[in-house]
Short mmCIF file of C-alpha atoms in Angstrom, two decimals:
data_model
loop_
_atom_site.label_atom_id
_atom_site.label_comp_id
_atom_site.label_asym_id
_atom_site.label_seq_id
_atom_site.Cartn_x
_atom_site.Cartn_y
_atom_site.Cartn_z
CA UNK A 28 14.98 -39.15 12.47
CA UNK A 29 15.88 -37.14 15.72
CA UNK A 30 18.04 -33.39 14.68
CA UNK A 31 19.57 -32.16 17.42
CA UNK A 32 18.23 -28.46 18.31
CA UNK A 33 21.64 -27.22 17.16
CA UNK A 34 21.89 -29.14 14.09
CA UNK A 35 20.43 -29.45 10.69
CA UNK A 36 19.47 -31.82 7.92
CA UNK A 37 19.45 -33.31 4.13
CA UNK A 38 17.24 -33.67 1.87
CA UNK A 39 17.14 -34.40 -1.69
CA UNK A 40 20.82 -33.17 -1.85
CA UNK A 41 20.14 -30.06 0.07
CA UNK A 42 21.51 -28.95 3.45
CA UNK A 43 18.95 -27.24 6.00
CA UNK A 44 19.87 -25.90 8.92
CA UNK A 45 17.51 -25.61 12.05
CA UNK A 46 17.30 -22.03 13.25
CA UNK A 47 15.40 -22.01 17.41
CA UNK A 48 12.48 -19.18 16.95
CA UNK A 49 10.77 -17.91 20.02
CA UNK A 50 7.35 -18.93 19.55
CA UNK A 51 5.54 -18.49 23.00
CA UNK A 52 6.20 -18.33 26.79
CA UNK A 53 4.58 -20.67 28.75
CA UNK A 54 5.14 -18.23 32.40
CA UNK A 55 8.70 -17.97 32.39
CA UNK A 56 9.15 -21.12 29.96
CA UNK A 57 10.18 -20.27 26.22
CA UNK A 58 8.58 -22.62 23.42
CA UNK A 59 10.50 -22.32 20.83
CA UNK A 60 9.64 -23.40 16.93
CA UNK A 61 12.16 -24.66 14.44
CA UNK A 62 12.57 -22.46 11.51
CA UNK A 63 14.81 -23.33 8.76
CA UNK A 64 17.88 -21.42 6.52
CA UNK A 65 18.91 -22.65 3.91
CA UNK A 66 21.67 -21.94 0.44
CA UNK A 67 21.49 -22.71 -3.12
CA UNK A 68 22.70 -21.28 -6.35
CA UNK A 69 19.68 -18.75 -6.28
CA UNK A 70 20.58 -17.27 -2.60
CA UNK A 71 20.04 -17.53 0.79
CA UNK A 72 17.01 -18.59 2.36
CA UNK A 73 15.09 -18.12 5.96
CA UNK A 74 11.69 -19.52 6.80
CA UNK A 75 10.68 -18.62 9.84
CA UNK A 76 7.69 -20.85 11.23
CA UNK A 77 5.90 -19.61 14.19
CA UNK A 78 7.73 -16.63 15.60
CA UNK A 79 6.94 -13.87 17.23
CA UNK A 80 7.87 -10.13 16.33
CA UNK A 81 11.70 -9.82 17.85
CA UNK A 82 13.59 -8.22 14.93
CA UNK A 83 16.46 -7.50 17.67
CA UNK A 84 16.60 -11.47 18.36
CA UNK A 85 16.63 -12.21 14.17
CA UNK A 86 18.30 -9.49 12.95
CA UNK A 87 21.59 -11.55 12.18
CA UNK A 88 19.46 -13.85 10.43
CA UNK A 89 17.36 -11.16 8.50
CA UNK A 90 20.65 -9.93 7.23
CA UNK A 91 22.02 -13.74 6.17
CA UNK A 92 19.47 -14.08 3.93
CA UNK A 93 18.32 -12.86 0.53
CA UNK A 94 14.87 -13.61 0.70
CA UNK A 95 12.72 -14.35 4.05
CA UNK A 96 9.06 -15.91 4.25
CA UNK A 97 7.65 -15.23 7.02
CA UNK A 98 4.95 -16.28 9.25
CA UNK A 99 2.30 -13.08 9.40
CA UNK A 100 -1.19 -12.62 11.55
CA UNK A 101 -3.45 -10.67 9.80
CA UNK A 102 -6.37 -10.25 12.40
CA UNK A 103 -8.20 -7.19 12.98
CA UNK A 104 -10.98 -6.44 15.16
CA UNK A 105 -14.33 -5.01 13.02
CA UNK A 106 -13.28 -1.93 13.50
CA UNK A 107 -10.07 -2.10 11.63
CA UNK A 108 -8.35 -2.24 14.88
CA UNK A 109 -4.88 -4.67 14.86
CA UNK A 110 -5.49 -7.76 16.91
CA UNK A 111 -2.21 -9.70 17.71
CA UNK A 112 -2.47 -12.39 19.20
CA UNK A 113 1.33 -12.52 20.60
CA UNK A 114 2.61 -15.83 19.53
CA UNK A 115 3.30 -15.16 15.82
CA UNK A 116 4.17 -11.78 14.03
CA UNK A 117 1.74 -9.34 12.96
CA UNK A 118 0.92 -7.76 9.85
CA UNK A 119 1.31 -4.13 11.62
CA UNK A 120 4.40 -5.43 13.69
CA UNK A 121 6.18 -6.67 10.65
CA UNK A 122 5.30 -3.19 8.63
CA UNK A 123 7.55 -1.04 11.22
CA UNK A 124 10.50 -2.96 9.84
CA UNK A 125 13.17 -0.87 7.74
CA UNK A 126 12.21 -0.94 3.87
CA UNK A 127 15.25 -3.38 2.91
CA UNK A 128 14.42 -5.77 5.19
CA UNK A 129 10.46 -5.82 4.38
CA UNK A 130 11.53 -6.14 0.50
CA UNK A 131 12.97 -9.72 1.10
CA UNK A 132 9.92 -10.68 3.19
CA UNK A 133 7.33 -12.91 1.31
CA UNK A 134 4.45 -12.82 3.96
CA UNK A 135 2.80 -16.63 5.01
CA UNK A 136 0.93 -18.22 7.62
CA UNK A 137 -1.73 -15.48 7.59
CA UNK A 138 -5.97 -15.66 8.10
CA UNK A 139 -8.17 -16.37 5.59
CA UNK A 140 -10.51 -13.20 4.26
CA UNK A 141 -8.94 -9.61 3.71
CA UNK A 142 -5.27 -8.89 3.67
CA UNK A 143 -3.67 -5.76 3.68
CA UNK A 144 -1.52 -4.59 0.41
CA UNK A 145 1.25 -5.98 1.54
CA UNK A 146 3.23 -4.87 -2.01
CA UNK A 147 2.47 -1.59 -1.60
CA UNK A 148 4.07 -1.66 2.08
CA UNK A 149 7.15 -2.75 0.59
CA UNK A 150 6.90 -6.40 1.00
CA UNK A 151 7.14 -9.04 -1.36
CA UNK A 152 3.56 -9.80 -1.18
CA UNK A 153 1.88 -12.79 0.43
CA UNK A 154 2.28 -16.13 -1.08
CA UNK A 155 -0.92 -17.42 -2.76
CA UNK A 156 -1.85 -21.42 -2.25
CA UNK A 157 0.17 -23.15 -5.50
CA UNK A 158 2.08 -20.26 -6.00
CA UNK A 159 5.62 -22.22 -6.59
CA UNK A 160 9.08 -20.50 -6.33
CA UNK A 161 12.24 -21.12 -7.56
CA UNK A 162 15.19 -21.68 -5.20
#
């Protein structure tokens, strides 16, 4: 079924909200991606989808919730260089955050091969394929 951009959802018993995340410009045209928040009896919950680094945009939303996966690029150039693409966040981007905010970010979305230690940056980590979490 059809949500309206503004609107949200339910499923299995449990209310989603739709949350607009810039995700590219096409020229002057935003494309925005549909991320989702979320509350149960464990906290409150943001996933982002495919957004780009605007912390000034999300930072309501950062605050709302307890616990935040985000999307994360994790390409470098062979020389260790950061490589951003620009349409989601990057690893780099996403480590200038304040530490309270990076300790409620798990870290998904991210390329295969070698990932920087995203615990010892103060993040959550990055979620492993299977890994299952309770909320």
């Amino acid at each position: 079924e059809p949500v309206p951009a503004d609107g949200g959802f339910e499923w299995e018993g449990q209310r989603f909200e739709l949350t607009g995340m810039l995700h590219a410009m096409d020229g002057p045209v935003p494309l925005i991606s549909f991320g989702l928040r979320f509350e149960t009896g464990h906290g409150r919950f943001l996933i982002t989808s495919d957004a780009r680094f605007e912390p000034e945009r999300y930072g309501a939303l950062y605050e709302w919730a307890d616990t935040i996966f985000h999307d994360c690029e994790t390409t470098y150039r062979s020389d260790g260089v950061p490589a951003p693409s620009g349409i989601h966040a990057h690893y780099e981007e996403l480590k200038t955050l304040p530490a309270g905010l990076r300790a409620k970010l798990w870290l998904y979305h991210y390329q295969p091969g070698w990932r920087p230690d995203a615990e010892a940056d103060g993040f959550r980590g990055f979620v492993a394929k299977g890994q299952a979490f309770e909320i």
